[in-house]
CSV table of C-alpha atoms in Angstrom, one decimal:
chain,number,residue,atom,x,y,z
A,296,UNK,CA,26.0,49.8,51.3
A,297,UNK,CA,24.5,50.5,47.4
A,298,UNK,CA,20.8,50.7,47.2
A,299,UNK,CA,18.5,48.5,45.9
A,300,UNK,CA,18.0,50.9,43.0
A,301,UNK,CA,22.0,50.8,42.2
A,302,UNK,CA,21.8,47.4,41.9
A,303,UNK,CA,19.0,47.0,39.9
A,304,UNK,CA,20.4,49.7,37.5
A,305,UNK,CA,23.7,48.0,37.2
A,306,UNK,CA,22.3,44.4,36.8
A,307,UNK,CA,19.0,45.5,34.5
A,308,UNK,CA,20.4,46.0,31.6
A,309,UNK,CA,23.1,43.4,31.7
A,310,UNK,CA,20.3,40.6,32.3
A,311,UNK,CA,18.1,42.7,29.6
A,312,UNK,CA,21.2,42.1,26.9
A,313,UNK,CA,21.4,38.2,27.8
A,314,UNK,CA,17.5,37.5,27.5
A,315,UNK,CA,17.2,39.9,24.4
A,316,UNK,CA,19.7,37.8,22.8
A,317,UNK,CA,18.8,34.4,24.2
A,318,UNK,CA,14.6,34.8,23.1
A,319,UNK,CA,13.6,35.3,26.5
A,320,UNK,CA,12.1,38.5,25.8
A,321,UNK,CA,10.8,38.9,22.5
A,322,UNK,CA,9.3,42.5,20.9
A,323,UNK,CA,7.4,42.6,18.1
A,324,UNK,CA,5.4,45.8,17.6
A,325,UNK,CA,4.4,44.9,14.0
A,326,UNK,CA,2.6,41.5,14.3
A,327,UNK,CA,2.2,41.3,18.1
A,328,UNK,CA,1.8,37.9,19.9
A,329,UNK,CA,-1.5,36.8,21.1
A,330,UNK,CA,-1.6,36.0,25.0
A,331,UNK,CA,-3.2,33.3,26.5
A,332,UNK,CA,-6.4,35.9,27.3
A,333,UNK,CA,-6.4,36.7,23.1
A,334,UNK,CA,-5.3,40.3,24.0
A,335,UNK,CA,-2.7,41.2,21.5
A,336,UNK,CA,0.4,42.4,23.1
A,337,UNK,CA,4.2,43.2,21.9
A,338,UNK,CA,6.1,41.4,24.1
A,339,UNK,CA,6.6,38.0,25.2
A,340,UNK,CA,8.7,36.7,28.1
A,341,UNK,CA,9.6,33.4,28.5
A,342,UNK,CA,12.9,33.5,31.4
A,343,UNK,CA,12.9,29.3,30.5
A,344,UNK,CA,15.1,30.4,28.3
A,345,UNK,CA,17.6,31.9,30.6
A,346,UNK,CA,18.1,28.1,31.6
A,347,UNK,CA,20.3,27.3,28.5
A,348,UNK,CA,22.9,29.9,29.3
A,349,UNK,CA,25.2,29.4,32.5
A,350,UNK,CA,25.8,33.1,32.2
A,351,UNK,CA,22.5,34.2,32.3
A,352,UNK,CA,22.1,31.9,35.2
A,353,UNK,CA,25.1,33.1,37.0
A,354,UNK,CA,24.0,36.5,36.6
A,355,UNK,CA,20.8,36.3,38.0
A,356,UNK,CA,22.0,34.5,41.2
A,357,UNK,CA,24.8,37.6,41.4
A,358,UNK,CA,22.5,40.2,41.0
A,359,UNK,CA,19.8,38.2,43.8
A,360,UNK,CA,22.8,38.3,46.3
A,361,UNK,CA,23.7,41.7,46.0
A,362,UNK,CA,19.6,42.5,46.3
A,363,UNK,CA,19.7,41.0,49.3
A,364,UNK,CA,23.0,42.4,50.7
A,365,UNK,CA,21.7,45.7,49.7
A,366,UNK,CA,18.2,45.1,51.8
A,367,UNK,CA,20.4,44.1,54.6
A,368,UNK,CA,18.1,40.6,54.8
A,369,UNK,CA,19.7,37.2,55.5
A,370,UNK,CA,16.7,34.5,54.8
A,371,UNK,CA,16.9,31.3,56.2
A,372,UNK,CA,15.1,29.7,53.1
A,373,UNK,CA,15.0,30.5,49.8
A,374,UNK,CA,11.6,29.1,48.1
A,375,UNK,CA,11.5,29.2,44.6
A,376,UNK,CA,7.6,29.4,42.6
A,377,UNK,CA,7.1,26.3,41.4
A,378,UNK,CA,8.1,25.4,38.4
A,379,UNK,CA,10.0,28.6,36.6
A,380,UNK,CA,11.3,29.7,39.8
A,381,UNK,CA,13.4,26.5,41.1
A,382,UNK,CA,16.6,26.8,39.3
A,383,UNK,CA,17.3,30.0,40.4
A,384,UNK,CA,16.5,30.0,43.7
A,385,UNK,CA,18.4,26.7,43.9
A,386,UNK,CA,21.3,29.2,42.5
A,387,UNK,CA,20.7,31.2,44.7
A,388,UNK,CA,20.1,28.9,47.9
A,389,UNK,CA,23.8,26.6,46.8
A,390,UNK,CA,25.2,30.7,46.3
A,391,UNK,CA,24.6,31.3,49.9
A,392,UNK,CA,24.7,27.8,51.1
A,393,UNK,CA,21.1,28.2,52.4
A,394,UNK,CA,17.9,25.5,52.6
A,395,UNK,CA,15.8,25.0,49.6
A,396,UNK,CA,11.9,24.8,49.3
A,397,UNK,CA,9.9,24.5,46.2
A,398,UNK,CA,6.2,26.3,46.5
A,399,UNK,CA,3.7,24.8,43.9
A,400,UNK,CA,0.4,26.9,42.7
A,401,UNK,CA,-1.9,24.5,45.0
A,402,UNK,CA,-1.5,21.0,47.3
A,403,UNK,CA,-0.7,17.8,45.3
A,404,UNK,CA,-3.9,15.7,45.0
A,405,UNK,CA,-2.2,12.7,46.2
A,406,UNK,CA,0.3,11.7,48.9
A,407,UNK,CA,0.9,14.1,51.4
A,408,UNK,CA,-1.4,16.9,49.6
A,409,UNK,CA,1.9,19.1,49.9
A,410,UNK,CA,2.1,22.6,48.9
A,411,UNK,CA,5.4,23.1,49.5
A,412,UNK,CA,8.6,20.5,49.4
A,413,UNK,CA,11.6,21.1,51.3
A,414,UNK,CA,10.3,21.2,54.5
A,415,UNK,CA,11.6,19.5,57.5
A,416,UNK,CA,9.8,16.6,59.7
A,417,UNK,CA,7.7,19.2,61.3
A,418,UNK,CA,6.1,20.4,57.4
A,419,UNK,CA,6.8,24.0,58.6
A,420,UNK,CA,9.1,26.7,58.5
A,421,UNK,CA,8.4,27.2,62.1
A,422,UNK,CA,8.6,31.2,62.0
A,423,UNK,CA,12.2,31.0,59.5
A,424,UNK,CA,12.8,34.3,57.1
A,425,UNK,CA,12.2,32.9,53.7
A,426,UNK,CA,12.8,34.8,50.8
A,427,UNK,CA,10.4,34.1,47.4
A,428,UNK,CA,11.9,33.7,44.6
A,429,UNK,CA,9.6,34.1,41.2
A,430,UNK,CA,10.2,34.4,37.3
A,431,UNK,CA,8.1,36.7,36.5
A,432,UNK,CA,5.4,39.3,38.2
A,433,UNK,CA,2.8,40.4,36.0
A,434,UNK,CA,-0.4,40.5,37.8
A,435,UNK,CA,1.4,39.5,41.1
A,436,UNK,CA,-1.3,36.2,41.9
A,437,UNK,CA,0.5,33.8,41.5
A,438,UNK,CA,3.1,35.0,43.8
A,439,UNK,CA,0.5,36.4,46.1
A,440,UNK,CA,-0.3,32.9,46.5
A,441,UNK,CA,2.8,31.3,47.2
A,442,UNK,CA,3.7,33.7,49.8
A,443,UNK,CA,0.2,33.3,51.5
A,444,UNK,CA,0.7,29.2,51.3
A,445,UNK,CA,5.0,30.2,53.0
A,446,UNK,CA,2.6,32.6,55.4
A,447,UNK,CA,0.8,29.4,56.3
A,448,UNK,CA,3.5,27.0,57.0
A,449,UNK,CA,4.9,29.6,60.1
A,450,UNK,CA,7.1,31.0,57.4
A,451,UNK,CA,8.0,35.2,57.3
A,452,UNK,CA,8.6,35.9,53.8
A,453,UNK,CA,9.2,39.9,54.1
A,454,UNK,CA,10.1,39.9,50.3
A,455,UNK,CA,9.9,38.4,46.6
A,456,UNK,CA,12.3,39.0,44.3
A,457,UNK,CA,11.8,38.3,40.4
A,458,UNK,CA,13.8,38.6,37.3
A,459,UNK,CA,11.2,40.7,35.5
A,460,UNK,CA,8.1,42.3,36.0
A,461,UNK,CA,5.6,44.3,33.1
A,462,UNK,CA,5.0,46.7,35.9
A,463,UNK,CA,1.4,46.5,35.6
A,464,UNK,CA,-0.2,48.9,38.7
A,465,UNK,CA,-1.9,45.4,39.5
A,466,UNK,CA,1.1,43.6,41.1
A,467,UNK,CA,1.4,46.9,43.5
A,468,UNK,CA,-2.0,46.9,44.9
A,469,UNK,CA,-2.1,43.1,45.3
A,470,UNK,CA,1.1,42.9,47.6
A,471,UNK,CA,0.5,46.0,49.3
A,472,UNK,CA,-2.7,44.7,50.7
A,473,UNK,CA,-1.0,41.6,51.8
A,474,UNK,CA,-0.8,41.6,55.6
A,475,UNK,CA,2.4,41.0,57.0
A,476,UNK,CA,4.2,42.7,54.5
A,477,UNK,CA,5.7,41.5,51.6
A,478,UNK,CA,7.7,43.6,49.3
A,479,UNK,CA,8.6,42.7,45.4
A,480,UNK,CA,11.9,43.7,43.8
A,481,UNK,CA,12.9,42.7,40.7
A,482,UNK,CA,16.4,42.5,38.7
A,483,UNK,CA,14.9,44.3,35.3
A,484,UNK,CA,11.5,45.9,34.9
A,485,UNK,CA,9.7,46.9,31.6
A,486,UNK,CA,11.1,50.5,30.8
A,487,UNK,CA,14.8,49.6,31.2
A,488,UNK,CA,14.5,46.7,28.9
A,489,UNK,CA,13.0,49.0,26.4
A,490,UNK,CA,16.1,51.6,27.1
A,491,UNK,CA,18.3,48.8,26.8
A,492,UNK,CA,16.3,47.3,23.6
A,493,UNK,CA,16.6,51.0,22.1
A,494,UNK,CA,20.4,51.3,22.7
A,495,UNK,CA,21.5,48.0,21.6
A,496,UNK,CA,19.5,49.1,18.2
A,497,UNK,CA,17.1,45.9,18.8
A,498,UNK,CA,14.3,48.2,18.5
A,499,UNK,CA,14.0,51.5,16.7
A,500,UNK,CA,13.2,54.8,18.1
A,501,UNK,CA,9.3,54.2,16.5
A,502,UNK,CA,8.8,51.0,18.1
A,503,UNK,CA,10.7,51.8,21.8
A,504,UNK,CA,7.8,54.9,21.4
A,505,UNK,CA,5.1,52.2,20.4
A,506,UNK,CA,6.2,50.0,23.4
A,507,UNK,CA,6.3,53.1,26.2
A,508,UNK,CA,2.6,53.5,25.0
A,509,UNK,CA,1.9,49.8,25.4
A,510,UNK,CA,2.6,50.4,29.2
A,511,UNK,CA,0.8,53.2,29.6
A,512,UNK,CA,-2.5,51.2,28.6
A,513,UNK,CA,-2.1,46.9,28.1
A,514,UNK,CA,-4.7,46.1,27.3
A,515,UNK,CA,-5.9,48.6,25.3
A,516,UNK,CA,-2.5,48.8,23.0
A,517,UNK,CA,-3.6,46.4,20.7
A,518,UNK,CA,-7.4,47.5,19.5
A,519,UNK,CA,-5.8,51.3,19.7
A,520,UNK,CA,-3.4,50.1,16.8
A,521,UNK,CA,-5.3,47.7,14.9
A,522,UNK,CA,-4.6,44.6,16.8
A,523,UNK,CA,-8.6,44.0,18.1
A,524,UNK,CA,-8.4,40.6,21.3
A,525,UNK,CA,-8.9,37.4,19.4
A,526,UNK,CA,-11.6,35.5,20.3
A,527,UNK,CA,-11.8,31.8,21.1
């Protein structure tokens, strides 16, 4: 059986190729984007974009599969994050011909107040594996939250899988304090779309250098090279 880390090295740069091409990851080293906290940053990720390519599509619920092959784990839900997360974990779950659920950030505030749609008559997953399926993992709250709302509907949700993740030391420490355990893969993570960036010649050896540092120090990156947080 291939590791997790041989499938993540064969399907990383594939999927890094499709959302280089399709916008949904942009680099910009020169006039970095401003995030949504003002902090100047060179990349931007936006995996909605993913959505207008069946290929892209395809190849995410491939690469999911052979994750979980490789992991040996055969969930009896897959719950996507809601809303980035749904389409591919509805690949995914029509993949593997498994249930669907759909975990949103907090309880409607009407109707039932659900958290989570999907569920059967008894609103539970009464103690069924359910695999998390996200977009993205930056910090990691967001999908420290939805697997603590799966935790609370009698759901065991051993691991998270993702299409991307910065790989900010921040995600780490917030699911390894989370008790059970719930472990995060993802298909492509920041320093092999930089590689892959660098050897399709979408970046130059200058900026790939510029983006390592970014890594190295976020939030930081941008004051250190003349890109100071804008202010609201």
């Amino acid at each position: 059986m291939k590791s997790i880390e041989t499938i993540t090295n064969h399907y990383g740069p594939l999927l890094a190729e499709k959302a280089l091409a399709l916008g949904a990851i942009r680099l910009e080293v020169q006039n970095p984007f401003t995030w949504a906290s003002g902090y100047r940053m060179p990349i931007y990720n936006d995996n909605r974009r993913l959505l207008a390519s069946p290929e892209a599509r395809a190849l995410v619920g491939e690469a999911f599969a052979a994750m979980l092959e490789s992991l040996d784990f055969d969930p009896d839900n897959i719950a996507g994050t809601a809303t980035a997360g749904i389409p591919h974990a509805t690949t995914l779950a029509d993949k593997l011909a498994k249930p669907l659920s759909y975990v949103r950030s907090s309880g409607k505030d009407h109707g039932l107040g659900q958290q989570i749609e999907g569920l059967g008559q008894s609103g539970s997953y009464e103690k069924a594996n359910v695999l998390l399926v996200e977009d993205l993992i930056s910090t990691g709250g967001s999908s420290i939250k939805a697997v603590q709302a799966i935790v609370d509907a009698q759901g065991l949700c051993p691991y998270t899988f993702a299409i991307f993740t910065y790989g900010f030391d921040a995600a780490v420490e917030a699911f390894a304090k989370l008790e059970p355990s719930c472990v995060f893969h993802t298909i492509l993570d920041y320093d092999v779309m930089v590689q892959s960036a660098l050897s399709r010649s979408y970046v130059n050896p200058e900026e790939a250098k510029l983006l390592s540092l970014w890594r190295e120090d976020p939030f930081g990156w941008g004051a250190a090279h003349g890109f100071p947080p804008v202010t609201k």
